[in-house]
Amino acid sequence: MNLRQEFPLLAQTNLTYLDSAATTQKPQTVLDEMDRAYRLCNANVHRSPHSLGREMTRRYEAARAEVAAFFGAGEGYQVVFTSGATDALNLAARSFLEGFGRPGQQVIVLLSEHHSNFVPWQQLCRRQGMALRVIPAGEDGRPDLEQLGKALTKKTCIVAAAHVTNTFGVENPVEEIIRLAHAQGVPVLLDGAQAAAHQPVDVQALGCDFYCVSSHKLYGPTGIGALIARKQWLESMPPVAFGGEMVERVAVEETRFAPLPARFEAGTPNFIGAVGFARALGWLEEQGMEQVARREQALTRLLWEEVRRIPGVVLPLERCPDAGILSFLLPPFSPYDVALLLDQQGVALREGLHCAHPLMQAMGLPQGTIRASLGIYNSEEDIERLCAALRRIASIL
Ligand code: PMP
């Protein structure tokens, strides 16, 4: 499977792109689909009676159906388009706590969360007189389930956890988390931003209550994502953004809100983005998510084995990551210096605290890590180029 040629940005260069956890490159088919949508059927959705408006509305709703199908969201679930995972997480947190949170209750999150699944809960808990309970991770990077089990009480309102962490590529034991929480009648939100591009995800089989994703990490455009949620919750959750199209009737005295999903999609949505997002998911289905997962797992193992063999490399999480995200250090160089020196050698990756300050602080990593993350277009050659460049940097000393 050599897909590099399908990605214009990569096909034109010999760049080794190892920053897919930050954002993925886009295949030609996604760019074409969005170009065609702008050229041939650009019109606002759910408003205009003309054929163009009807066609764009049809495509927008078809995109919603594609997202639902890709994530196994059956009848009991609703896809709400958002501007990305952060927006989906903020929407879910704000609306859920406004609807169901009571002073004195608590929200449980994991220490390893991305800020997007940490700060909203922290801030909203503070505003609503609720407590935030943070579950630490063990040596293997996975949350302490015994602590989680003990923390779950009648006062727990919701549990929020990443499916896969963006720092160390740890796949959290989400089935176990859901089982423990549901046994206490507590719903679970999963942040799927880092999981969705790398493995098949079936929200119904998982049984989660909320699942949040970003299109741009799934080979689709920026500015679009989704909150996939059980209707059972969404139906009783208040809208948090107000405006056009999310209403059924507005009078001076009162407003009646539209049914799902419009109630949560105020204003003009990113309909061209939705079309691009759906094409990206369709293209991923053509590749086969099982196959994508198998290939990335083999590459992840190779990445881990090769990088750890380089003299001087330190792996804060020693074991092989579950998903294609490897965090490491090359002391005495700072992660920032290593990233700059790698960039000079045609290797693009990220360094720093990766929007996970609480975890980095707990692990004693004030400068964070160097993070190499894999995408569908990466090959053994990219890993060789990274390692050769790292060896050259290490030899400066
Ligand atoms: N959660 C995780 C685990 C992430 O890695 C990211 C993106 N780095 C986000 C949430 C937020 O995604 P976005 O910036 O696309 O809203």
CSV table of C-alpha atoms and ligand atoms in Angstrom, one decimal:
chain,number,residue,atom,x,y,z
A,1,MET,CA,0.0,0.0,0.0
A,2,ASN,CA,1.9,3.1,-1.2
A,3,LEU,CA,-0.5,5.9,-0.9
A,4,ARG,CA,2.0,8.8,-0.9
A,5,GLN,CA,1.4,9.6,-4.5
A,6,GLU,CA,-2.3,10.3,-3.7
A,7,PHE,CA,-1.2,13.2,-1.5
A,8,PRO,CA,-0.2,16.2,-3.6
A,9,LEU,CA,1.9,17.9,-0.9
A,10,LEU,CA,3.9,14.7,-0.3
A,11,ALA,CA,4.1,13.6,-4.0
A,12,GLN,CA,5.8,16.9,-4.9
A,13,THR,CA,8.6,16.6,-2.3
A,14,ASN,CA,10.6,14.0,-0.4
A,15,LEU,CA,9.5,15.4,2.9
A,16,THR,CA,9.3,12.9,5.7
A,17,TYR,CA,6.1,13.9,7.4
A,18,LEU,CA,5.7,12.5,10.9
A,19,ASP,CA,3.3,15.0,12.3
A,20,SER,CA,-0.1,13.4,11.5
A,21,ALA,CA,-1.2,13.6,15.1
A,22,ALA,CA,-1.2,17.4,14.7
A,23,THR,CA,-2.9,17.2,11.3
A,24,THR,CA,-2.9,14.9,8.3
A,25,GLN,CA,-2.2,15.7,4.7
A,26,LYS,CA,-5.1,15.5,2.2
A,27,PRO,CA,-5.5,13.1,-0.7
A,28,GLN,CA,-6.3,14.5,-4.1
A,29,THR,CA,-9.8,13.0,-4.0
A,30,VAL,CA,-10.8,15.2,-1.0
A,31,LEU,CA,-9.4,18.3,-2.6
A,32,ASP,CA,-11.3,17.5,-5.8
A,33,GLU,CA,-14.6,16.8,-4.0
A,34,MET,CA,-14.5,20.2,-2.3
A,35,ASP,CA,-13.4,22.0,-5.4
A,36,ARG,CA,-16.4,20.4,-7.3
A,37,ALA,CA,-18.8,21.2,-4.5
A,38,TYR,CA,-17.7,24.9,-4.6
A,39,ARG,CA,-17.8,25.0,-8.4
A,40,LEU,CA,-21.0,23.1,-9.1
A,41,CYS,CA,-23.4,23.2,-6.2
A,42,ASN,CA,-22.4,26.0,-3.7
A,43,ALA,CA,-25.5,27.2,-1.9
A,44,ASN,CA,-26.6,27.5,1.7
A,45,VAL,CA,-28.2,24.4,3.3
A,46,HIS,CA,-31.7,23.9,4.8
A,47,ARG,CA,-32.8,27.4,3.7
A,48,SER,CA,-33.1,27.9,-0.1
A,49,PRO,CA,-35.9,26.3,-2.1
A,50,HIS,CA,-33.9,26.4,-5.4
A,51,SER,CA,-32.4,23.3,-6.9
A,52,LEU,CA,-28.9,24.3,-5.9
A,53,GLY,CA,-29.9,24.8,-2.3
A,54,ARG,CA,-31.7,21.4,-2.4
A,55,GLU,CA,-28.7,19.7,-3.9
A,56,MET,CA,-26.2,21.1,-1.3
A,57,THR,CA,-28.6,20.2,1.5
A,58,ARG,CA,-28.8,16.6,0.1
A,59,ARG,CA,-25.0,16.4,0.1
A,60,TYR,CA,-24.7,17.9,3.6
A,61,GLU,CA,-27.1,15.3,5.0
A,62,ALA,CA,-25.5,12.5,3.0
A,63,ALA,CA,-22.2,13.6,4.6
A,64,ARG,CA,-23.9,13.2,8.0
A,65,ALA,CA,-25.0,9.7,7.1
A,66,GLU,CA,-21.5,8.8,6.0
A,67,VAL,CA,-20.1,10.0,9.3
A,68,ALA,CA,-22.7,7.9,11.1
A,69,ALA,CA,-22.0,4.8,9.0
A,70,PHE,CA,-18.2,5.2,9.4
A,71,PHE,CA,-18.4,5.3,13.1
A,72,GLY,CA,-21.2,2.6,13.5
A,73,ALA,CA,-23.6,5.2,14.9
A,74,GLY,CA,-27.0,3.4,14.4
A,75,GLU,CA,-30.5,4.6,15.2
A,76,GLY,CA,-29.8,5.4,18.8
A,77,TYR,CA,-27.1,7.9,17.9
A,78,GLN,CA,-27.1,11.4,16.4
A,79,VAL,CA,-24.2,13.0,14.5
A,80,VAL,CA,-23.9,16.8,15.1
A,81,PHE,CA,-21.4,18.6,12.9
A,82,THR,CA,-19.0,20.9,14.8
A,83,SER,CA,-15.9,22.8,13.8
A,84,GLY,CA,-13.7,20.1,15.2
A,85,ALA,CA,-13.0,17.9,18.2
A,86,THR,CA,-12.4,20.8,20.5
A,87,ASP,CA,-15.7,22.3,19.5
A,88,ALA,CA,-17.5,18.9,19.9
A,89,LEU,CA,-15.9,18.5,23.4
A,90,ASN,CA,-16.9,22.0,24.5
A,91,LEU,CA,-20.4,21.5,23.2
A,92,ALA,CA,-20.8,18.2,24.9
A,93,ALA,CA,-19.3,19.4,28.2
A,94,ARG,CA,-21.2,22.7,28.3
A,95,SER,CA,-24.6,21.3,27.3
A,96,PHE,CA,-24.3,18.1,29.3
A,97,LEU,CA,-23.3,19.9,32.5
A,98,GLU,CA,-25.9,22.6,32.0
A,99,GLY,CA,-28.5,19.9,31.5
A,100,PHE,CA,-27.5,17.3,34.1
A,101,GLY,CA,-24.8,18.7,36.4
A,102,ARG,CA,-25.7,19.7,39.9
A,103,PRO,CA,-23.6,21.5,42.5
A,104,GLY,CA,-21.7,18.9,44.7
A,105,GLN,CA,-21.5,16.4,41.9
A,106,GLN,CA,-18.2,15.4,40.2
A,107,VAL,CA,-16.8,14.9,36.7
A,108,ILE,CA,-14.1,12.3,36.2
A,109,VAL,CA,-11.3,12.8,33.6
A,110,LEU,CA,-7.9,11.2,33.1
A,111,LEU,CA,-4.6,12.9,33.8
A,112,SER,CA,-3.4,12.1,30.3
A,113,GLU,CA,-6.2,14.1,28.6
A,114,HIS,CA,-5.5,16.7,25.9
A,115,HIS,CA,-6.4,20.2,27.1
A,116,SER,CA,-9.5,20.1,24.9
A,117,ASN,CA,-10.9,17.3,27.0
A,118,PHE,CA,-9.6,18.7,30.3
A,119,VAL,CA,-9.9,22.4,30.5
A,120,PRO,CA,-13.7,22.6,29.5
A,121,TRP,CA,-14.6,20.2,32.3
A,122,GLN,CA,-12.2,21.9,34.8
A,123,GLN,CA,-13.7,25.4,34.0
A,124,LEU,CA,-17.3,24.3,33.9
A,125,CYS,CA,-17.0,22.4,37.1
A,126,ARG,CA,-15.7,25.5,38.8
A,127,ARG,CA,-18.5,27.6,37.4
A,128,GLN,CA,-21.2,25.1,38.5
A,129,GLY,CA,-19.8,24.2,41.9
A,130,MET,CA,-18.8,20.7,40.9
A,131,ALA,CA,-15.6,18.8,41.6
A,132,LEU,CA,-13.1,17.5,39.0
A,133,ARG,CA,-11.7,14.1,39.8
A,134,VAL,CA,-8.5,13.3,37.9
A,135,ILE,CA,-7.4,9.7,37.5
A,136,PRO,CA,-3.6,9.2,37.2
A,137,ALA,CA,-1.8,6.8,34.8
A,138,GLY,CA,0.4,3.9,35.8
A,139,GLU,CA,3.9,3.0,34.4
A,140,ASP,CA,2.3,1.6,31.3
A,141,GLY,CA,0.6,4.9,30.6
A,142,ARG,CA,-2.9,3.4,31.2
A,143,PRO,CA,-5.3,4.8,33.8
A,144,ASP,CA,-5.5,3.2,37.2
A,145,LEU,CA,-8.8,1.4,36.9
A,146,GLU,CA,-8.9,0.6,40.6
A,147,GLN,CA,-8.9,4.3,41.4
A,148,LEU,CA,-11.5,4.9,38.7
A,149,GLY,CA,-13.7,2.2,40.2
A,150,LYS,CA,-13.4,3.8,43.6
A,151,ALA,CA,-14.0,7.3,42.3
A,152,LEU,CA,-17.2,6.3,40.6
A,153,THR,CA,-20.0,7.1,43.0
A,154,LYS,CA,-23.6,8.4,42.9
A,155,LYS,CA,-22.1,11.9,42.7
A,156,THR,CA,-20.4,11.2,39.4
A,157,CYS,CA,-22.1,12.9,36.6
A,158,ILE,CA,-19.9,11.8,33.6
A,159,VAL,CA,-16.5,10.2,32.8
A,160,ALA,CA,-14.5,11.8,30.0
A,161,ALA,CA,-11.5,10.0,28.5
A,162,ALA,CA,-9.4,9.9,25.4
A,163,HIS,CA,-9.7,6.8,23.2
A,164,VAL,CA,-6.0,7.1,22.3
A,165,THR,CA,-3.7,9.7,23.9
A,166,ASN,CA,-2.0,12.3,21.7
A,167,THR,CA,1.2,12.2,23.8
A,168,PHE,CA,2.3,8.6,24.0
A,169,GLY,CA,-0.1,6.8,21.7
A,170,VAL,CA,-1.7,4.9,24.6
A,171,GLU,CA,-5.0,3.2,23.8
A,172,ASN,CA,-7.0,3.6,27.0
A,173,PRO,CA,-9.0,0.5,28.1
A,174,VAL,CA,-12.2,2.2,27.0
A,175,GLU,CA,-14.4,-0.9,27.1
A,176,GLU,CA,-13.5,-1.4,30.7
A,177,ILE,CA,-14.0,2.3,31.5
A,178,ILE,CA,-17.4,2.2,29.9
A,179,ARG,CA,-18.3,-1.0,31.8
A,180,LEU,CA,-17.3,0.4,35.1
A,181,ALA,CA,-19.1,3.7,34.5
A,182,HIS,CA,-22.3,2.2,33.1
A,183,ALA,CA,-22.5,-0.2,36.1
A,184,GLN,CA,-23.0,3.0,38.2
A,185,GLY,CA,-25.4,4.5,35.6
A,186,VAL,CA,-22.7,7.1,34.6
A,187,PRO,CA,-22.3,8.1,30.9
A,188,VAL,CA,-18.9,8.1,29.1
A,189,LEU,CA,-17.6,10.6,26.7
A,190,LEU,CA,-14.6,9.5,24.5
A,191,ASP,CA,-12.3,11.9,22.8
A,192,GLY,CA,-11.7,10.0,19.5
A,193,ALA,CA,-9.4,12.7,17.9
A,194,GLN,CA,-6.4,10.4,17.9
A,195,ALA,CA,-8.1,7.0,17.5
A,196,ALA,CA,-10.4,7.5,14.5
A,197,ALA,CA,-7.7,7.6,11.7
A,198,HIS,CA,-5.9,4.5,12.9
A,199,GLN,CA,-8.4,1.8,13.7
A,200,PRO,CA,-12.0,0.9,13.0
A,201,VAL,CA,-14.3,2.6,15.5
A,202,ASP,CA,-17.8,1.4,16.2
A,203,VAL,CA,-19.5,3.7,18.8
A,204,GLN,CA,-22.4,1.3,19.2
A,205,ALA,CA,-20.2,-1.7,19.8
A,206,LEU,CA,-18.2,0.3,22.3
A,207,GLY,CA,-21.4,1.5,23.9
A,208,CYS,CA,-20.0,5.0,24.6
A,209,ASP,CA,-22.4,7.9,25.1
A,210,PHE,CA,-20.4,10.6,23.3
A,211,TYR,CA,-17.6,10.4,20.7
A,212,CYS,CA,-15.7,13.4,19.4
A,213,VAL,CA,-13.7,13.7,16.2
A,214,SER,CA,-11.9,16.2,14.0
A,215,SER,CA,-11.9,15.8,10.2
A,216,HIS,CA,-8.4,17.2,9.7
A,217,LYS,CA,-6.9,14.3,11.6
A,218,LEU,CA,-8.8,11.9,9.3
A,219,TYR,CA,-7.4,13.2,6.0
A,220,GLY,CA,-10.3,15.6,5.6
A,221,PRO,CA,-10.4,19.4,5.7
A,222,THR,CA,-10.0,21.6,8.7
A,223,GLY,CA,-12.9,23.4,10.3
A,224,ILE,CA,-15.2,20.4,10.6
A,225,GLY,CA,-15.7,17.6,13.0
A,226,ALA,CA,-18.4,15.8,14.8
A,227,LEU,CA,-20.0,15.1,18.1
A,228,ILE,CA,-21.6,11.6,17.9
A,229,ALA,CA,-24.0,11.2,20.8
A,230,ARG,CA,-26.7,9.0,22.1
A,231,LYS,CA,-30.0,10.6,21.3
A,232,GLN,CA,-31.2,9.7,24.7
A,233,TRP,CA,-28.9,12.3,26.2
A,234,LEU,CA,-28.9,14.9,23.4
A,235,GLU,CA,-32.7,15.1,23.5
A,236,SER,CA,-32.6,16.4,27.0
A,237,MET,CA,-29.5,18.6,26.6
A,238,PRO,CA,-30.0,22.4,26.1
A,239,PRO,CA,-28.5,24.1,23.1
A,240,VAL,CA,-25.5,26.3,23.9
A,241,ALA,CA,-25.1,28.3,20.7
A,242,PHE,CA,-28.1,30.3,19.5
A,243,GLY,CA,-28.9,31.7,16.1
A,244,GLY,CA,-30.4,30.9,12.7
A,245,GLU,CA,-31.7,27.4,11.8
A,246,MET,CA,-31.5,26.0,15.3
A,247,VAL,CA,-35.0,27.3,16.0
A,248,GLU,CA,-38.5,26.2,15.1
A,249,ARG,CA,-40.3,29.4,16.1
A,250,VAL,CA,-39.1,32.6,17.6
A,251,ALA,CA,-41.4,35.2,19.2
A,252,VAL,CA,-40.6,38.2,21.3
A,253,GLU,CA,-41.5,36.3,24.4
A,254,GLU,CA,-40.1,32.9,23.7
A,255,THR,CA,-38.1,30.6,21.3
A,256,ARG,CA,-39.0,27.0,20.4
A,257,PHE,CA,-35.9,25.1,19.4
A,258,ALA,CA,-35.6,22.9,16.3
A,259,PRO,CA,-35.4,19.1,16.7
A,260,LEU,CA,-32.1,17.2,16.6
A,261,PRO,CA,-29.6,17.7,15.1
A,262,ALA,CA,-30.4,21.3,14.0
A,263,ARG,CA,-30.8,22.4,17.6
A,264,PHE,CA,-27.0,22.1,18.0
A,265,GLU,CA,-26.0,23.6,14.7
A,266,ALA,CA,-26.7,27.3,14.9
A,267,GLY,CA,-25.8,29.4,11.9
A,268,THR,CA,-24.5,28.5,8.5
A,269,PRO,CA,-22.6,25.2,8.9
A,270,ASN,CA,-19.4,24.3,7.2
A,271,PHE,CA,-21.2,22.4,4.4
A,272,ILE,CA,-18.3,22.2,2.0
A,273,GLY,CA,-16.1,21.0,4.8
A,274,ALA,CA,-18.8,18.3,5.6
A,275,VAL,CA,-18.6,17.1,2.0
A,276,GLY,CA,-14.8,16.9,2.1
A,277,PHE,CA,-15.0,15.1,5.5
A,278,ALA,CA,-17.4,12.5,4.0
A,279,ARG,CA,-15.1,12.0,1.0
A,280,ALA,CA,-12.1,11.5,3.3
A,281,LEU,CA,-14.1,8.8,5.3
A,282,GLY,CA,-15.3,7.2,2.0
A,283,TRP,CA,-11.6,7.1,0.8
A,284,LEU,CA,-10.5,5.5,4.2
A,285,GLU,CA,-13.2,2.9,3.8
A,286,GLU,CA,-11.8,2.1,0.3
A,287,GLN,CA,-8.4,1.5,1.9
A,288,GLY,CA,-10.1,-0.7,4.6
A,289,MET,CA,-9.7,0.4,8.2
A,290,GLU,CA,-8.7,-3.1,9.3
A,291,GLN,CA,-5.9,-3.0,6.8
A,292,VAL,CA,-4.9,0.6,7.8
A,293,ALA,CA,-4.8,-0.5,11.4
A,294,ARG,CA,-2.7,-3.6,10.7
A,295,ARG,CA,-0.2,-1.7,8.6
A,296,GLU,CA,0.2,1.2,11.1
A,297,GLN,CA,0.7,-1.2,14.0
A,298,ALA,CA,3.6,-2.9,12.1
A,299,LEU,CA,5.1,0.5,11.3
A,300,THR,CA,4.6,1.7,14.9
A,301,ARG,CA,6.5,-1.4,16.2
A,302,LEU,CA,9.3,-0.7,13.7
A,303,LEU,CA,9.4,3.0,14.7
A,304,TRP,CA,9.6,2.1,18.3
A,305,GLU,CA,12.3,-0.6,17.8
A,306,GLU,CA,14.5,1.6,15.6
A,307,VAL,CA,14.3,4.8,17.6
A,308,ARG,CA,14.9,3.1,21.0
A,309,ARG,CA,18.1,1.5,19.6
A,310,ILE,CA,19.7,5.0,18.8
A,311,PRO,CA,22.3,5.7,21.5
A,312,GLY,CA,21.2,8.5,23.8
A,313,VAL,CA,17.5,8.2,23.1
A,314,VAL,CA,15.3,8.1,26.1
A,315,LEU,CA,11.7,6.8,26.0
A,316,PRO,CA,9.6,8.1,28.9
A,317,LEU,CA,7.0,5.4,28.1
A,318,GLU,CA,9.3,2.4,27.6
A,319,ARG,CA,6.8,0.0,26.0
A,320,CYS,CA,5.7,0.1,22.4
A,321,PRO,CA,2.9,2.6,21.8
A,322,ASP,CA,-0.5,1.2,21.0
A,323,ALA,CA,-1.1,3.7,18.2
A,324,GLY,CA,1.4,5.4,15.8
A,325,ILE,CA,2.6,8.1,18.2
A,326,LEU,CA,6.1,7.8,19.7
A,327,SER,CA,7.3,10.4,22.3
A,328,PHE,CA,11.0,10.5,23.1
A,329,LEU,CA,13.9,12.6,24.2
A,330,LEU,CA,17.5,13.0,23.0
A,331,PRO,CA,19.3,14.7,26.0
A,332,PRO,CA,21.1,17.0,26.4
A,333,PHE,CA,19.4,18.5,23.3
A,334,SER,CA,16.0,20.1,24.1
A,335,PRO,CA,13.1,18.7,22.2
A,336,TYR,CA,12.8,22.0,20.4
A,337,ASP,CA,16.4,21.9,19.1
A,338,VAL,CA,16.0,18.3,18.0
A,339,ALA,CA,12.8,19.3,16.0
A,340,LEU,CA,14.7,22.2,14.3
A,341,LEU,CA,17.7,20.0,13.5
A,342,LEU,CA,15.3,17.3,12.1
A,343,ASP,CA,13.5,19.9,10.0
A,344,GLN,CA,16.8,20.9,8.4
A,345,GLN,CA,17.1,17.3,7.3
A,346,GLY,CA,13.7,17.1,5.8
A,347,VAL,CA,11.9,15.5,8.7
A,348,ALA,CA,8.8,17.3,10.1
A,349,LEU,CA,7.5,16.4,13.5
A,350,ARG,CA,6.3,18.1,16.7
A,351,GLU,CA,7.9,18.7,20.0
A,352,GLY,CA,6.8,20.3,23.3
A,353,LEU,CA,4.0,19.7,25.8
A,354,HIS,CA,1.5,18.5,23.3
A,355,CYS,CA,-1.5,20.3,25.0
A,356,ALA,CA,-1.1,18.0,27.9
A,357,HIS,CA,0.5,20.0,30.7
A,358,PRO,CA,-0.9,18.0,33.6
A,359,LEU,CA,0.5,14.8,32.3
A,360,MET,CA,3.9,16.3,31.4
A,361,GLN,CA,4.2,17.9,34.8
A,362,ALA,CA,3.3,14.6,36.5
A,363,MET,CA,6.0,12.8,34.5
A,364,GLY,CA,8.6,15.4,35.2
A,365,LEU,CA,9.0,16.5,31.6
A,366,PRO,CA,9.0,20.3,31.8
A,367,GLN,CA,10.1,20.6,28.1
A,368,GLY,CA,7.8,17.9,26.9
A,369,THR,CA,9.0,15.4,24.3
A,370,ILE,CA,9.8,15.0,20.7
A,371,ARG,CA,6.8,13.3,19.0
A,372,ALA,CA,6.8,11.3,15.8
A,373,SER,CA,3.4,10.4,14.6
A,374,LEU,CA,2.4,8.2,11.7
A,375,GLY,CA,-0.2,8.5,8.9
A,376,ILE,CA,-1.4,6.3,6.2
A,377,TYR,CA,1.3,7.6,3.7
A,378,ASN,CA,4.3,6.8,5.9
A,379,SER,CA,6.6,4.0,5.0
A,380,GLU,CA,9.7,2.1,6.4
A,381,GLU,CA,11.7,4.7,4.4
A,382,ASP,CA,10.4,7.5,6.5
A,383,ILE,CA,11.4,5.7,9.7
A,384,GLU,CA,14.9,5.1,8.3
A,385,ARG,CA,15.2,8.8,7.4
A,386,LEU,CA,14.1,9.8,10.9
A,387,CYS,CA,16.6,7.5,12.5
A,388,ALA,CA,19.5,8.5,10.3
A,389,ALA,CA,18.8,12.1,11.1
A,390,LEU,CA,18.6,11.4,14.8
A,391,ARG,CA,21.9,9.5,14.6
A,392,ARG,CA,23.5,12.5,12.9
A,393,ILE,CA,22.2,14.8,15.7
A,394,ALA,CA,23.4,12.5,18.4
A,395,SER,CA,26.9,12.4,16.9
A,396,ILE,CA,27.3,16.2,17.2
A,397,LEU,CA,28.2,15.6,20.8
B,1,PMP,N1,-8.1,15.6,21.6
B,1,PMP,C1,-6.9,15.0,21.2
B,1,PMP,C2,-6.5,13.7,21.9
B,1,PMP,C3,-6.1,15.6,20.3
B,1,PMP,O1,-5.0,15.1,19.9
B,1,PMP,C4,-6.6,16.9,19.7
B,1,PMP,C5,-5.7,17.6,18.7
B,1,PMP,N2,-4.4,17.7,19.0
B,1,PMP,C6,-7.8,17.4,20.1
B,1,PMP,C7,-8.5,16.7,21.1
B,1,PMP,C8,-8.3,18.7,19.6
B,1,PMP,O2,-8.6,18.6,18.2
B,1,PMP,P1,-8.8,19.9,17.3
B,1,PMP,O3,-7.6,20.7,17.6
B,1,PMP,O4,-8.8,19.3,15.9
B,1,PMP,O5,-10.0,20.5,17.8
